[in-house]
mmCIF file of C-alpha atoms in Angstrom:
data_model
loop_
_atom_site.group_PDB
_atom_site.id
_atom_site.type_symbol
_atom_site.label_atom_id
_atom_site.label_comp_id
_atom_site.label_asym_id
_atom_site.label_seq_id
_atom_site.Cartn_x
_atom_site.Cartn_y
_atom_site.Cartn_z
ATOM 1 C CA UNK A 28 75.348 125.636 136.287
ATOM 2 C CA UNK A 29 74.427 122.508 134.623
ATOM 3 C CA UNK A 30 76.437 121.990 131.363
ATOM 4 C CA UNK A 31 74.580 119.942 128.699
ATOM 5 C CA UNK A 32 76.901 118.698 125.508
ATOM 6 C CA UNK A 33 74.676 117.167 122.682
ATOM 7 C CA UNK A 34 77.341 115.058 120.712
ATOM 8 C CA UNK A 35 77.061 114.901 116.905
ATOM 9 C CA UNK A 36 78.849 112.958 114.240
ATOM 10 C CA UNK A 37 78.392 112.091 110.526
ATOM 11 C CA UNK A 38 75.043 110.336 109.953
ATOM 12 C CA UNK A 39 73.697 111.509 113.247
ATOM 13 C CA UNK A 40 69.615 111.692 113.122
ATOM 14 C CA UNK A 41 68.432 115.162 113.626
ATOM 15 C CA UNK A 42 65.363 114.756 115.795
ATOM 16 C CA UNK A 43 67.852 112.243 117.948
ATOM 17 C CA UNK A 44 69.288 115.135 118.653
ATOM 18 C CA UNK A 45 67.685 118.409 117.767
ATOM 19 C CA UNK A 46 64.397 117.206 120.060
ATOM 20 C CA UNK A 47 66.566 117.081 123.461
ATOM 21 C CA UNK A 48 67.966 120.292 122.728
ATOM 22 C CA UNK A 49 65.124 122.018 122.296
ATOM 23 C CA UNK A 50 64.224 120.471 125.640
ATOM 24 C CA UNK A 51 66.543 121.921 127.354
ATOM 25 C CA UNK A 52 67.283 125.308 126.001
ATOM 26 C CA UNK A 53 63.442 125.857 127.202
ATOM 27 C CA UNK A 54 64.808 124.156 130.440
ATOM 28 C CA UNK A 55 67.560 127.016 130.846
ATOM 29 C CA UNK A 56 64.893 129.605 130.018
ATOM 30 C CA UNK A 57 62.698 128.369 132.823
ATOM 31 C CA UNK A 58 65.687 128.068 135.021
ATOM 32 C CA UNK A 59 66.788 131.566 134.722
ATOM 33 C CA UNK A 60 69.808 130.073 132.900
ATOM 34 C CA UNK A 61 70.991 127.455 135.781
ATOM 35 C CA UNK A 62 71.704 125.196 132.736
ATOM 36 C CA UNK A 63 73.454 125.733 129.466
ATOM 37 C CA UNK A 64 73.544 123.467 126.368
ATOM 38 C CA UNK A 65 75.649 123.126 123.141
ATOM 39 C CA UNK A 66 76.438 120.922 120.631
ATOM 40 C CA UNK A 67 79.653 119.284 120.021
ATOM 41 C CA UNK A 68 81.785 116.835 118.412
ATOM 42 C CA UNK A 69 84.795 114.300 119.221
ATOM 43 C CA UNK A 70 86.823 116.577 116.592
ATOM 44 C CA UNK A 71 85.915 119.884 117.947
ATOM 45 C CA UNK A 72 83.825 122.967 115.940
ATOM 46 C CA UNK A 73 82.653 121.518 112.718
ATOM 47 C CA UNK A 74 79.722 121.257 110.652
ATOM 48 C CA UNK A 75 78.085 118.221 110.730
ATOM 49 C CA UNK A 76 76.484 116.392 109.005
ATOM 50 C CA UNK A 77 73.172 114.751 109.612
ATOM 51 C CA UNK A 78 71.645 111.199 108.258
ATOM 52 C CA UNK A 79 68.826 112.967 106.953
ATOM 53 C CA UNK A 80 69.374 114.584 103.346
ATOM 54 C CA UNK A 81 72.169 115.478 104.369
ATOM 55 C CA UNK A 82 71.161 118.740 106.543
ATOM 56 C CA UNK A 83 74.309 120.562 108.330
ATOM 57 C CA UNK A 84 74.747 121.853 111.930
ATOM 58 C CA UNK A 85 77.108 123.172 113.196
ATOM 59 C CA UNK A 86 79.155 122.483 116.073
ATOM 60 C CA UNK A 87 80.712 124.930 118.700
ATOM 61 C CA UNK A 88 82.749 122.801 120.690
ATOM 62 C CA UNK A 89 85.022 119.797 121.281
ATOM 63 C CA UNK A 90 83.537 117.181 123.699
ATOM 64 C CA UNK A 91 84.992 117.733 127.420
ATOM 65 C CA UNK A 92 84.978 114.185 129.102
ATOM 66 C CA UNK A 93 85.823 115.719 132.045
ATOM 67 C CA UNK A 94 82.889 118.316 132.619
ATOM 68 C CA UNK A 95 80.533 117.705 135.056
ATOM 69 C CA UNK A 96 76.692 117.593 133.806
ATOM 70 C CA UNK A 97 74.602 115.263 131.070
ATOM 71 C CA UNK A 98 77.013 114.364 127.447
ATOM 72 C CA UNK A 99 73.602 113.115 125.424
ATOM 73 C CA UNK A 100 74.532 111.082 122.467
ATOM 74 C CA UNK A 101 72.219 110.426 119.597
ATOM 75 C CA UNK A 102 71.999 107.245 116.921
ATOM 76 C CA UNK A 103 71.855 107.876 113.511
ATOM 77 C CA UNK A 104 69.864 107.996 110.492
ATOM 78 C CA UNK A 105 70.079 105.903 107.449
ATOM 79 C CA UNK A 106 68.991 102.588 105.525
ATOM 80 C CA UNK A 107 67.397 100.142 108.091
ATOM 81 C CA UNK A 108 67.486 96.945 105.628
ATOM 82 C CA UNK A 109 70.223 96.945 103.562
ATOM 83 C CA UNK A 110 73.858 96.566 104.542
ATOM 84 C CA UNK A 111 76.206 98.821 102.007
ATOM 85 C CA UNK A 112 77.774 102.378 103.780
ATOM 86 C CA UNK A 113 74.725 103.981 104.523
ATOM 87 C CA UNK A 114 73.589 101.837 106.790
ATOM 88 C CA UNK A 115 72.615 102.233 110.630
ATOM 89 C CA UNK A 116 74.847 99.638 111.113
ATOM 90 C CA UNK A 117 77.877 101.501 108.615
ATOM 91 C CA UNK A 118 76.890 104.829 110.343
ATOM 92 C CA UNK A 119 77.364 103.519 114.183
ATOM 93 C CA UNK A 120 80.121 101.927 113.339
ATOM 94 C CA UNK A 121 82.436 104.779 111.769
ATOM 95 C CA UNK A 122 81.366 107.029 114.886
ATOM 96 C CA UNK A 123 82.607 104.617 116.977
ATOM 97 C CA UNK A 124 85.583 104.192 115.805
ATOM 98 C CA UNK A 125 86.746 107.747 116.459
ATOM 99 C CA UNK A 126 87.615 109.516 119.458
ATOM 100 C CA UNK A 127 84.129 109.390 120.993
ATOM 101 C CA UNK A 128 84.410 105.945 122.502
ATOM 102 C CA UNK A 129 87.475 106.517 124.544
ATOM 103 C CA UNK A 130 86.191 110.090 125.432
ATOM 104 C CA UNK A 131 82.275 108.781 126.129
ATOM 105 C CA UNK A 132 84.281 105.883 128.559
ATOM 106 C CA UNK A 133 86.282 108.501 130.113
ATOM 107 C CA UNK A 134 83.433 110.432 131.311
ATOM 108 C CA UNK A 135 81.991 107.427 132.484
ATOM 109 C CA UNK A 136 84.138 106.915 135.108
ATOM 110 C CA UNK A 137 83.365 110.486 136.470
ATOM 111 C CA UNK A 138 80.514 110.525 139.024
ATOM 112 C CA UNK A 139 79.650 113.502 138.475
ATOM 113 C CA UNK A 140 78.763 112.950 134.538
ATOM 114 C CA UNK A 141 75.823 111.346 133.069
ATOM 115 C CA UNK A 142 75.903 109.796 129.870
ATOM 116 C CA UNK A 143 72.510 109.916 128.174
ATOM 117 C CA UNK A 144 71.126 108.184 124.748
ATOM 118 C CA UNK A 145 68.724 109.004 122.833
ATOM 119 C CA UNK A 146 67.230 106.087 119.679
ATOM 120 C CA UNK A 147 71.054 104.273 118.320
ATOM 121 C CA UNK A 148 73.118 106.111 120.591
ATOM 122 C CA UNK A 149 73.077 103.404 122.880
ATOM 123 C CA UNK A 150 74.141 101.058 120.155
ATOM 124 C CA UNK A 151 77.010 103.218 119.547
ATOM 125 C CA UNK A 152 78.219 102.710 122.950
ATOM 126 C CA UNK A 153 77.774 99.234 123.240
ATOM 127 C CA UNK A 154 79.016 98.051 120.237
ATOM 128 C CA UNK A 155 82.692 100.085 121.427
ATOM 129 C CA UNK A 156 82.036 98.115 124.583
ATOM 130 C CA UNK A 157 80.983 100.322 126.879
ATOM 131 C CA UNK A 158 77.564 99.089 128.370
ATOM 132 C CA UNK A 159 78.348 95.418 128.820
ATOM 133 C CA UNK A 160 76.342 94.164 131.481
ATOM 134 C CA UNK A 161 74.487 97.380 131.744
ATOM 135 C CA UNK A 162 70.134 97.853 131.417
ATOM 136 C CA UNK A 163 69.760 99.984 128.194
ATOM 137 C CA UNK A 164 67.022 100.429 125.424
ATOM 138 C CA UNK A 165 67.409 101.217 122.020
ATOM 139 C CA UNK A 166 64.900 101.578 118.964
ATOM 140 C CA UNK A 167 62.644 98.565 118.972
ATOM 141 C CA UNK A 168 64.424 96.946 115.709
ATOM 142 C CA UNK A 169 67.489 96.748 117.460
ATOM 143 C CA UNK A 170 66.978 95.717 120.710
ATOM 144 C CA UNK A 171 67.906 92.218 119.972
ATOM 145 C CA UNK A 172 71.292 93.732 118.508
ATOM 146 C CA UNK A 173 71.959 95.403 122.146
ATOM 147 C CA UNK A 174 71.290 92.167 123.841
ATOM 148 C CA UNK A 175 74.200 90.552 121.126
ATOM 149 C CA UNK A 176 76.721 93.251 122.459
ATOM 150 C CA UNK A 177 76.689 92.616 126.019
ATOM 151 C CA UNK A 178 74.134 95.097 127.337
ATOM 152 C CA UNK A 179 70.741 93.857 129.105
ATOM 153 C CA UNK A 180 67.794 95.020 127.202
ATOM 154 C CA UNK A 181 65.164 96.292 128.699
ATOM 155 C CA UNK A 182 61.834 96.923 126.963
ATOM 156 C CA UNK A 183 60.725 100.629 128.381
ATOM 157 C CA UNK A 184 60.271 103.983 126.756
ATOM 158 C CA UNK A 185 63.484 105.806 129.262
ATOM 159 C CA UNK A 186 65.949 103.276 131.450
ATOM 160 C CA UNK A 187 67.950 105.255 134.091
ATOM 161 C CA UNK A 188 70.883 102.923 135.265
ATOM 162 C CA UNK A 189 72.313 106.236 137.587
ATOM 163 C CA UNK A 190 74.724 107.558 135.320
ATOM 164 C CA UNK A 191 73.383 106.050 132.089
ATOM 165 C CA UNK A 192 69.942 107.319 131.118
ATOM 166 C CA UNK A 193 68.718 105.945 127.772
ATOM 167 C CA UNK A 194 65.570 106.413 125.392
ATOM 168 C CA UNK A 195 63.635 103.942 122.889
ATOM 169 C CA UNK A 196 62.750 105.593 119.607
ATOM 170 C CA UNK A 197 63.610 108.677 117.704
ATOM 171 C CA UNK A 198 60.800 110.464 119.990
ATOM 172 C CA UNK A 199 61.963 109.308 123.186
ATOM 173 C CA UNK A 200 64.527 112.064 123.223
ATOM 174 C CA UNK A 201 61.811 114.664 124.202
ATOM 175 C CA UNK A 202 61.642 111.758 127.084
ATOM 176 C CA UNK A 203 64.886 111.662 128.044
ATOM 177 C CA UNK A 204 65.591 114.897 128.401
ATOM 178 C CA UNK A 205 62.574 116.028 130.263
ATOM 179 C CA UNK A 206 62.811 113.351 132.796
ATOM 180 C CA UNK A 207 66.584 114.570 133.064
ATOM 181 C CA UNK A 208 65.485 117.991 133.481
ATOM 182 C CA UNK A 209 62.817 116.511 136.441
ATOM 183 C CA UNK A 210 65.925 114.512 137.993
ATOM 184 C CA UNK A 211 68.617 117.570 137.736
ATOM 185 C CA UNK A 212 66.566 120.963 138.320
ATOM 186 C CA UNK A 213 63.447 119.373 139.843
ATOM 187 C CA UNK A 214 59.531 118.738 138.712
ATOM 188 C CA UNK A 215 58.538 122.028 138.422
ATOM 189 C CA UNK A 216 61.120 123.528 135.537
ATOM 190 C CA UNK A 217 60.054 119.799 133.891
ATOM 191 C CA UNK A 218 56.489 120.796 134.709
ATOM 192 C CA UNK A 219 57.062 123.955 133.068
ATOM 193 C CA UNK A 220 58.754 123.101 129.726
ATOM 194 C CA UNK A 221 55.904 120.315 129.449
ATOM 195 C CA UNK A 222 53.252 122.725 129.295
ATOM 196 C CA UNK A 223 55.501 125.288 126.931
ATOM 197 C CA UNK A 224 55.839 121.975 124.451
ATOM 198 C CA UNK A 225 52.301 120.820 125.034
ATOM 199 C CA UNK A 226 53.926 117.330 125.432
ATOM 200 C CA UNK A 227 53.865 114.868 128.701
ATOM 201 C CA UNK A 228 56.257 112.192 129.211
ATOM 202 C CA UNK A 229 55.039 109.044 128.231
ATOM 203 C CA UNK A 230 55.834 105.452 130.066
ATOM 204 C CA UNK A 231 57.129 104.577 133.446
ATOM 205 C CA UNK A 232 60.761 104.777 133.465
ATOM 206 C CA UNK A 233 62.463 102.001 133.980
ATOM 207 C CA UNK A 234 65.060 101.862 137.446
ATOM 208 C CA UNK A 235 66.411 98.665 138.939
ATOM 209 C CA UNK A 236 65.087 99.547 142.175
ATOM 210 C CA UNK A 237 61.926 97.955 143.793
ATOM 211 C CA UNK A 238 60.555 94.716 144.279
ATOM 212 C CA UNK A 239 61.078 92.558 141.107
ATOM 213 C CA UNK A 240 58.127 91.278 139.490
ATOM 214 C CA UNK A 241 57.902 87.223 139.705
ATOM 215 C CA UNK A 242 57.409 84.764 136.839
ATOM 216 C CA UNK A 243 54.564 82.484 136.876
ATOM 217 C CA UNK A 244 54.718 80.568 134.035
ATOM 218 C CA UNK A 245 56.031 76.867 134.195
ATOM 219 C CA UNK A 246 56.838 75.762 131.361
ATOM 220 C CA UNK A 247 54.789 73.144 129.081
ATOM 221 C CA UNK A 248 54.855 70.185 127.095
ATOM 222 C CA UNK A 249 54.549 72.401 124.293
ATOM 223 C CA UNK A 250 57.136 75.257 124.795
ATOM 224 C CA UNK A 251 60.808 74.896 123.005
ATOM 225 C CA UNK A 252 63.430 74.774 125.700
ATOM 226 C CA UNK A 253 66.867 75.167 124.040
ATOM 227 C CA UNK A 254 68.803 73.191 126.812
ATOM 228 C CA UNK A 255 66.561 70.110 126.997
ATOM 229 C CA UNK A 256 66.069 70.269 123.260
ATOM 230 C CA UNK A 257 70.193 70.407 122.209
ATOM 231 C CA UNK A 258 70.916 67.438 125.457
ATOM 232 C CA UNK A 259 69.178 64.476 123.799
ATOM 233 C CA UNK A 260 70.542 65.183 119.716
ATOM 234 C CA UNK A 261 71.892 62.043 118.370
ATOM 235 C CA UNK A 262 73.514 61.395 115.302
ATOM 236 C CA UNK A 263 73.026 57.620 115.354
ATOM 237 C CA UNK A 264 75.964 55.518 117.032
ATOM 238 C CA UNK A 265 78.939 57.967 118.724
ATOM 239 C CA UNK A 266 81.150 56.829 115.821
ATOM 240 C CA UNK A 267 78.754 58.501 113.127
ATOM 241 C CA UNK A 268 78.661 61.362 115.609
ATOM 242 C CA UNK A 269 82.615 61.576 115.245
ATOM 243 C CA UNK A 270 82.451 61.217 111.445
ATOM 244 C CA UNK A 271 80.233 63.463 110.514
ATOM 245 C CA UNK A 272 81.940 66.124 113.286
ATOM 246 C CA UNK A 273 85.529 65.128 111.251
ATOM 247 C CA UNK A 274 84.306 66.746 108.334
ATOM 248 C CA UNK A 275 84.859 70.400 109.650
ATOM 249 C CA UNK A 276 88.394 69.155 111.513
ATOM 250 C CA UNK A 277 91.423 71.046 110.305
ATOM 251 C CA UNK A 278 92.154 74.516 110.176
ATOM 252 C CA UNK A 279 90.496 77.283 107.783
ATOM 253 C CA UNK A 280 90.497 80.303 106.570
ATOM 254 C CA UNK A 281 87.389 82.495 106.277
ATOM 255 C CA UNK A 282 86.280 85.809 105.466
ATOM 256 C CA UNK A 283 83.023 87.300 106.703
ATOM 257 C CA UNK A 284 81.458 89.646 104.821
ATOM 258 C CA UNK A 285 79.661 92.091 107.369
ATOM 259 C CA UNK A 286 78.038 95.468 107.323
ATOM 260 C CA UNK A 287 80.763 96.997 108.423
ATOM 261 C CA UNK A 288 83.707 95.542 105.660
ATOM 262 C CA UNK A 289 85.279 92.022 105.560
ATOM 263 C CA UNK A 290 86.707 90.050 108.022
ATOM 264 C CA UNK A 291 89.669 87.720 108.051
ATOM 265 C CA UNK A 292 89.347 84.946 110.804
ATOM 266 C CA UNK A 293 91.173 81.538 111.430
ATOM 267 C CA UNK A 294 89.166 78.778 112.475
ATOM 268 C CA UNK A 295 90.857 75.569 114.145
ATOM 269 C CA UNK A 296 88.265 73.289 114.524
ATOM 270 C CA UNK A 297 88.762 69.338 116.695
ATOM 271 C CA UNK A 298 86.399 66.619 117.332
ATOM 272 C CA UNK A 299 87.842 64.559 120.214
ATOM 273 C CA UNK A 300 85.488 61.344 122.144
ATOM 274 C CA UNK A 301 82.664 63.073 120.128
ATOM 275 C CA UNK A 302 83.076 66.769 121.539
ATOM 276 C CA UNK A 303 83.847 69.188 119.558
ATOM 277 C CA UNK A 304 86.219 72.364 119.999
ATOM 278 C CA UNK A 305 86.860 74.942 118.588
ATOM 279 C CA UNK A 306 88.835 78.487 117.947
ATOM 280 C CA UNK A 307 88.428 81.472 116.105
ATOM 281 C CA UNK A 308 91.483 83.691 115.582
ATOM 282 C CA UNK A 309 91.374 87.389 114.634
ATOM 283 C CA UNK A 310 94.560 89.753 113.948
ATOM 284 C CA UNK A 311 96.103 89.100 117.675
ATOM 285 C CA UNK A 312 92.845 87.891 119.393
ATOM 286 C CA UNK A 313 91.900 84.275 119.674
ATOM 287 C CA UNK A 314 88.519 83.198 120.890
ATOM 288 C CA UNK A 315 86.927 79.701 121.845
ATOM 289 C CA UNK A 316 84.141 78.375 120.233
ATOM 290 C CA UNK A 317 80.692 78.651 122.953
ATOM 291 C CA UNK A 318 78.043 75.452 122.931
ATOM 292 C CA UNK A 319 79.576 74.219 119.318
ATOM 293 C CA UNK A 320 76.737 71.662 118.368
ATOM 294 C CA UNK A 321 76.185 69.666 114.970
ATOM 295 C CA UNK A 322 72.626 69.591 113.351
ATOM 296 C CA UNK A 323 71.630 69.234 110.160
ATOM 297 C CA UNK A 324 74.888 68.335 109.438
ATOM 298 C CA UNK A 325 75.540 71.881 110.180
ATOM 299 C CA UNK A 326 78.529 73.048 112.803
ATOM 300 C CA UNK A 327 76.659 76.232 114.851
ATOM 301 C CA UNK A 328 78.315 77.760 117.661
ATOM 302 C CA UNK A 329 78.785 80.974 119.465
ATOM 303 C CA UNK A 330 81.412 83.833 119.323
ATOM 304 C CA UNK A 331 82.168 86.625 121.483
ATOM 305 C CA UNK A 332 83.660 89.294 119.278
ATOM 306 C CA UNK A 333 85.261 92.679 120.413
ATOM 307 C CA UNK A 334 86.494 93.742 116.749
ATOM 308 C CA UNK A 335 85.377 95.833 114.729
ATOM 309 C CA UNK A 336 82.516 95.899 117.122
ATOM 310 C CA UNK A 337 81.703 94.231 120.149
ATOM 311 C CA UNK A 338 78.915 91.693 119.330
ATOM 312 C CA UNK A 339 78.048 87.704 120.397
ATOM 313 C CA UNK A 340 77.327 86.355 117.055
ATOM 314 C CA UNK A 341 75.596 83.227 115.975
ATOM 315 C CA UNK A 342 77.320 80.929 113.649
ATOM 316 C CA UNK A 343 76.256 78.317 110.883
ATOM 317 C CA UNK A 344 78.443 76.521 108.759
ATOM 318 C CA UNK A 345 78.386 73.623 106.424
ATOM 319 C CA UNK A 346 81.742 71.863 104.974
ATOM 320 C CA UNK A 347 81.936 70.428 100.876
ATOM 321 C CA UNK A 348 84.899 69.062 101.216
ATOM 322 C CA UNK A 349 87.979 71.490 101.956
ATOM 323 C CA UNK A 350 85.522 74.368 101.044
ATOM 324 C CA UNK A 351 83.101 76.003 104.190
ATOM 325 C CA UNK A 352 79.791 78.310 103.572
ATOM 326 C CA UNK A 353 77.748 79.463 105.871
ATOM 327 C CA UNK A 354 76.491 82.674 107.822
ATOM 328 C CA UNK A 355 77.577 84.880 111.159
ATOM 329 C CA UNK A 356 74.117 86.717 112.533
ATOM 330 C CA UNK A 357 73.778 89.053 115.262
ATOM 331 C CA UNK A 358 69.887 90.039 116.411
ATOM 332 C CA UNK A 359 68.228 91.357 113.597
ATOM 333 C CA UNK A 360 71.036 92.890 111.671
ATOM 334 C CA UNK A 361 71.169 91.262 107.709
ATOM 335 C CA UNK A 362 72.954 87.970 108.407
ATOM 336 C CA UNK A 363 76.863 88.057 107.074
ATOM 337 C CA UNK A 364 77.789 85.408 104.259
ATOM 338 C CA UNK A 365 80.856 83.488 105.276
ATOM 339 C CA UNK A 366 83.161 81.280 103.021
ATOM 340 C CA UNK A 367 86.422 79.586 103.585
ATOM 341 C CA UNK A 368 88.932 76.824 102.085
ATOM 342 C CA UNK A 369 90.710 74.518 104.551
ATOM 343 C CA UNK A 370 94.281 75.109 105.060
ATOM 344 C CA UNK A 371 95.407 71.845 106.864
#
């Protein structure tokens, strides 16, 4: 029998979720019950509840990372723009910071599991580091975001990377979960529950298999190119480059203010010959600076960060003396104010 667990948590978006299930509960009726589904949690039985006005389901089971068949994990629902605890953002981040990462990268190292996501749930995963260097979609408005965390976006309505199967947008859990029902039980149940929903899969999905398709554009004249664009910058003789570099030398301490609370980071920050260097230093983890360029009289660089949530952010600083401003961004999510006072 094919065991289906439909994980929930606090915030969790109810179509995410309830849309899949539906899917395959018609599935198990078609099947003459070769399939079973249920909803669960990291916790165990619980009522949960959902991003949307705050409507409760309940929860008959603990998650079993060690069960063979599809663990389908939704994104949540809650305040796209703004940045305070009810955020996507907030939401994502408090689920992944229980059990369900370790458990959801558990069962990921079980070939006989597949780990399906439905809208956010693939953000979920990725920002606790499991999909780095993975193909995975997410809702359109953070696709950008799942690039920042490590995973390789790809633009299609369902992705199947084997054991990872994930959908675009709220809808594209009715996707997901037929075209799991087509790969698990065959076209005919999928055929079947189709009809019963009066709903057809939409899209090609998306497998790395095949012959790749080529790029014919050259580029132009006319076309930014970020690597022949940052080469040539100048800031006048390469003494004025080192003095106006100097400025952000020393040490400093910051706090970013992100989504997901403050953070407390340690720059250290040299300008040797006219390169700079730099490192950022977080609790226990210290992390060099990547492509740390001055323009504007602005210091930007890059940052791989695992904690609280794995994401390459974007940095952009100016210095006023011993005090720094600036702003951390990752994708699309609200950019995070940053201010700090040099220490030495």
């Amino acid at each position: 029998m094919l065991t289906v667990q439909i994980v929930l948590f606090d915030g969790f978006d109810l179509l995410d979720a309830i849309a899949p299930y539906e899917i395959f509960c018609a599935a198990a009726m078609h099947a003459e019950n070769a399939l079973c589904v249920e909803f669960v949690t990291a916790e165990g039985p619980r009522s949960v509840v959902s991003g949307i006005n705050g409507l409760k389901i309940e929860a008959s089971g603990r998650l079993n990372p060690e069960r063979a068949g599809i663990i389908l994990v939704p994104g949540a629902a809650g305040d796209v723009e703004a940045d305070g605890p009810d955020s996507i953002p907030a939401i994502l981040n408090r689920a992944m910071n229980t059990e369900l990462t370790g458990m959801i990268g558990q069962a990921l190292g079980h070939k006989d599991i597949v780990i399906a996501t439905v809208c956010g749930g693939s953000l979920l995963l990725a920002m606790g580091g499991l999909l780095e260097g993975r193909p995975a979609v997410t809702h359109h408005l953070g696709i950008d975001v799942l690039g920042a965390t490590g995973a390789i976006p790809v633009s299609a309505r369902v992705v199947d990377d084997g054991n990872l199967v994930s959908g675009g947008g709220v809808t594209s859990g009715l996707d997901v979960a037929l075209y799991l029902v087509e790969r698990e039980l065959g076209p005919r149940i999928a055929h079947a529950v189709e009809q019963l929903f009066e709903f057809e899969r939409r899209g090609t999905v998306w497998r790395e298999t095949g012959v790749a398709p080529g790029s014919h554009k050259a580029p132009t004249g006319d076309e930014p190119n970020i690597a022949t664009d940052i080469a040539p910058m100048t800031y006048g003789s390469p003494h004025d480059e080192v003095t106006q570099a100097s400025i952000f030398d020393g040490d400093w301490d910051t706090t970013i203010a992100t989504p997901v609370g403050k953070l407390q980071v340690k720059l250290s920050i040299s300008t040797t010959n006219g390169i700079i260097q730099g490192q950022a230093t977080q609790g226990d983890e210290t992390i060099e600076f990547v492509n740390p360029v001055l323009l504007d009289n602005k210091l930007i660089w890059s940052l791989s960060i695992t904690k609280p949530i794995r994401l390459n952010l974007k940095f952009e600083v100016d210095a006023d003396g011993d005090q720094m401003t600036g702003i951390a961004k990752a994708g699309i999510l609200p950019a995070s104010k940053l201010t700090g006072k040099r220490v030495s």
